[in-house]
Amino acid sequence: FYKIQGTFMMCQAPRYDRGNMLNDDGDTPMYKRILAPIDGSETSDFAVQEAIKLAADQHADLRFIHVMEETYLPYTEGYIDIAVLRDAVRQQGHRILGKSTALATQAGLKCEQALLEAHGERASRIIVDDAKQWGANVIVMGTHGRRGFDHMIFGSLAEGVVRFSPLPVLLVRGGEAQQ
C-alpha cells in the first residue's frame, strides 16, 4: 500500500520467480526496454550499475541517453568560442555514453546510446519524451537527494522526470546513501 495525501492507493507488486520480476501471466519479464539517462556523476554511475543489473535480470534492451543542456555564460572580457565549448560538451557526452555502453556490453546486454540536445527545453521533458518515443517500460536514473538550499539552487532533474513521466521511474541514490 502507498499512502498518498491521506488516502491509500493499492498497488500490485510484481511476481517473482527465480529472481525475475514477471508480469501477471507469470511468464514474461515485466521490463523489456529500460532507459537510463546519465550525466557521468558518481550518482549516475550507481544508476548505470542498477540499470545493467535490471536489464540482465529482465533480459531487456537497454538505452543510455545523455542530454546536452544549453550553457549560459556571464559576459566576460575576452573571447569565448561557443562552438568550441559546445563541441567539448558534446565530446564529454560521447565519453560518458561510451563508458556506460561498454559496461553493458561486457555484461552481455543489447545496448544502444543517444546524445540528445535540449535546445532550451527542460532536460526532464527530453528524457520523458525519449522514453515514450523509444517505447521504454521503465526509467532508471540517479538522484543526488539534495534538500533545502541546494535543492532550491540546483533543482532536481529526477524530480522533474518523476512528475512528467507516465512510466515507472526507479531512482538510485548517490554514494552516501549506498553505504
XYZ file of C-alpha atoms in Angstrom:
179
model
C 0.000 0.000 0.000
C 1.123 3.544 -0.700
C -0.212 6.475 1.307
C -0.976 9.471 -0.879
C -2.178 12.659 0.820
C -4.226 10.926 3.489
C -5.593 8.174 1.243
C -4.256 4.752 0.417
C -3.560 3.503 -3.059
C -3.269 -0.225 -3.607
C -0.528 -1.340 -5.983
C 0.003 -4.886 -7.113
C 3.562 -5.988 -6.502
C 5.382 -7.768 -9.313
C 5.562 -11.551 -9.081
C 8.957 -13.096 -8.515
C 10.127 -16.378 -9.974
C 13.798 -17.396 -9.824
C 14.712 -13.786 -9.065
C 12.917 -12.326 -12.094
C 10.118 -9.779 -11.933
C 7.300 -11.168 -14.054
C 4.049 -9.815 -15.455
C 0.715 -11.135 -14.225
C 0.854 -14.006 -16.725
C 3.855 -15.360 -14.792
C 5.916 -15.914 -17.929
C 7.044 -12.653 -19.485
C 9.511 -10.231 -17.898
C 7.983 -7.026 -16.602
C 10.514 -4.729 -18.292
C 11.596 -5.244 -21.897
C 13.075 -1.791 -22.565
C 14.998 0.155 -19.935
C 16.015 3.784 -20.431
C 18.847 5.189 -18.312
C 19.604 8.922 -18.536
C 23.192 9.521 -17.385
C 25.406 12.517 -16.666
C 28.752 10.982 -15.682
C 28.434 11.758 -11.965
C 29.119 9.195 -9.245
C 25.378 9.003 -8.594
C 24.756 8.358 -12.283
C 27.368 5.569 -12.173
C 25.371 3.848 -9.421
C 22.263 4.116 -11.618
C 24.174 2.644 -14.581
C 25.098 -0.393 -12.469
C 21.481 -0.796 -11.329
C 20.162 -0.450 -14.905
C 22.625 -3.111 -16.085
C 21.571 -5.490 -13.283
C 17.884 -4.919 -14.044
C 18.378 -5.352 -17.803
C 20.306 -8.594 -17.245
C 17.633 -9.903 -14.866
C 14.811 -8.997 -17.252
C 16.649 -9.934 -20.491
C 15.766 -6.388 -21.567
C 17.113 -3.920 -24.095
C 18.962 -1.011 -22.518
C 19.313 2.549 -23.811
C 21.608 5.139 -22.277
C 20.959 8.793 -23.043
C 22.857 11.948 -22.172
C 21.101 15.311 -22.517
C 23.187 18.314 -23.518
C 21.678 21.418 -21.985
C 22.298 24.990 -23.059
C 25.271 26.568 -21.351
C 24.815 30.194 -20.371
C 27.917 32.147 -19.561
C 28.013 35.548 -17.933
C 29.629 38.216 -20.046
C 33.349 38.248 -19.519
C 36.020 40.310 -21.068
C 37.764 38.325 -23.693
C 36.598 35.897 -26.288
C 34.785 32.615 -25.722
C 34.143 30.477 -28.769
C 30.736 28.938 -28.030
C 31.161 26.428 -30.872
C 34.360 25.099 -29.284
C 32.660 24.924 -25.885
C 29.649 23.089 -27.359
C 31.960 20.601 -29.106
C 33.790 19.941 -25.829
C 30.472 19.291 -24.059
C 29.393 17.001 -26.920
C 32.680 15.046 -26.740
C 32.283 14.668 -22.979
C 28.746 13.358 -23.531
C 30.031 10.776 -26.012
C 32.706 9.672 -23.499
C 30.081 9.268 -20.754
C 27.839 7.248 -23.072
C 30.746 5.148 -24.328
C 31.811 4.195 -20.808
C 28.302 3.072 -19.830
C 27.702 1.247 -23.098
C 30.996 -0.621 -22.692
C 29.957 -1.790 -19.209
C 26.604 -3.032 -20.522
C 28.234 -4.785 -23.476
C 30.704 -6.504 -21.113
C 27.680 -7.779 -19.182
C 26.373 -9.304 -22.428
C 23.493 -6.878 -22.908
C 21.960 -5.467 -26.053
C 22.519 -1.754 -25.614
C 22.187 1.492 -27.501
C 23.012 5.101 -26.760
C 21.926 8.590 -27.780
C 23.250 12.086 -27.192
C 20.281 14.460 -27.105
C 20.284 18.255 -27.191
C 17.788 20.190 -25.079
C 17.593 23.302 -27.316
C 16.151 25.323 -24.422
C 13.693 22.662 -23.239
C 13.833 21.117 -19.785
C 16.065 18.057 -19.668
C 13.348 16.192 -17.756
C 10.931 16.664 -20.679
C 13.577 15.497 -23.163
C 14.146 12.344 -21.091
C 10.433 11.532 -20.763
C 9.773 12.229 -24.455
C 12.665 9.971 -25.475
C 11.452 7.209 -23.150
C 7.965 7.339 -24.691
C 9.277 7.531 -28.264
C 11.675 4.593 -27.735
C 8.963 2.543 -26.030
C 10.661 2.214 -22.639
C 8.893 0.330 -19.849
C 10.901 1.935 -17.034
C 13.378 4.779 -16.491
C 16.358 4.130 -14.209
C 18.283 7.203 -13.056
C 20.370 8.570 -10.239
C 19.270 11.163 -7.725
C 21.549 13.224 -5.535
C 18.919 13.566 -2.823
C 19.532 17.270 -2.352
C 17.323 19.149 0.068
C 16.910 22.659 1.329
C 19.074 25.374 -0.193
C 20.970 23.002 -2.531
C 17.659 21.711 -3.913
C 16.396 25.253 -4.401
C 19.550 26.290 -6.280
C 20.295 23.160 -8.294
C 16.763 21.783 -8.635
C 16.141 18.142 -9.257
C 16.210 16.567 -12.668
C 14.980 13.304 -11.146
C 12.008 15.091 -9.567
C 11.089 16.593 -12.938
C 11.234 13.182 -14.622
C 9.035 11.641 -11.912
C 6.493 14.468 -12.312
C 6.275 14.274 -16.115
C 6.695 10.536 -16.712
C 3.760 8.215 -17.306
C 6.274 5.359 -16.870
C 7.678 3.895 -13.655
C 10.889 5.624 -12.569
C 13.492 3.809 -10.486
C 15.621 6.342 -8.572
C 19.054 5.273 -7.351
C 20.601 7.284 -4.512
C 24.159 8.564 -4.549
C 27.267 7.362 -2.740
C 26.405 8.484 0.789
C 23.114 6.578 0.666
C 24.842 3.443 -0.678
C 26.924 2.992 2.468
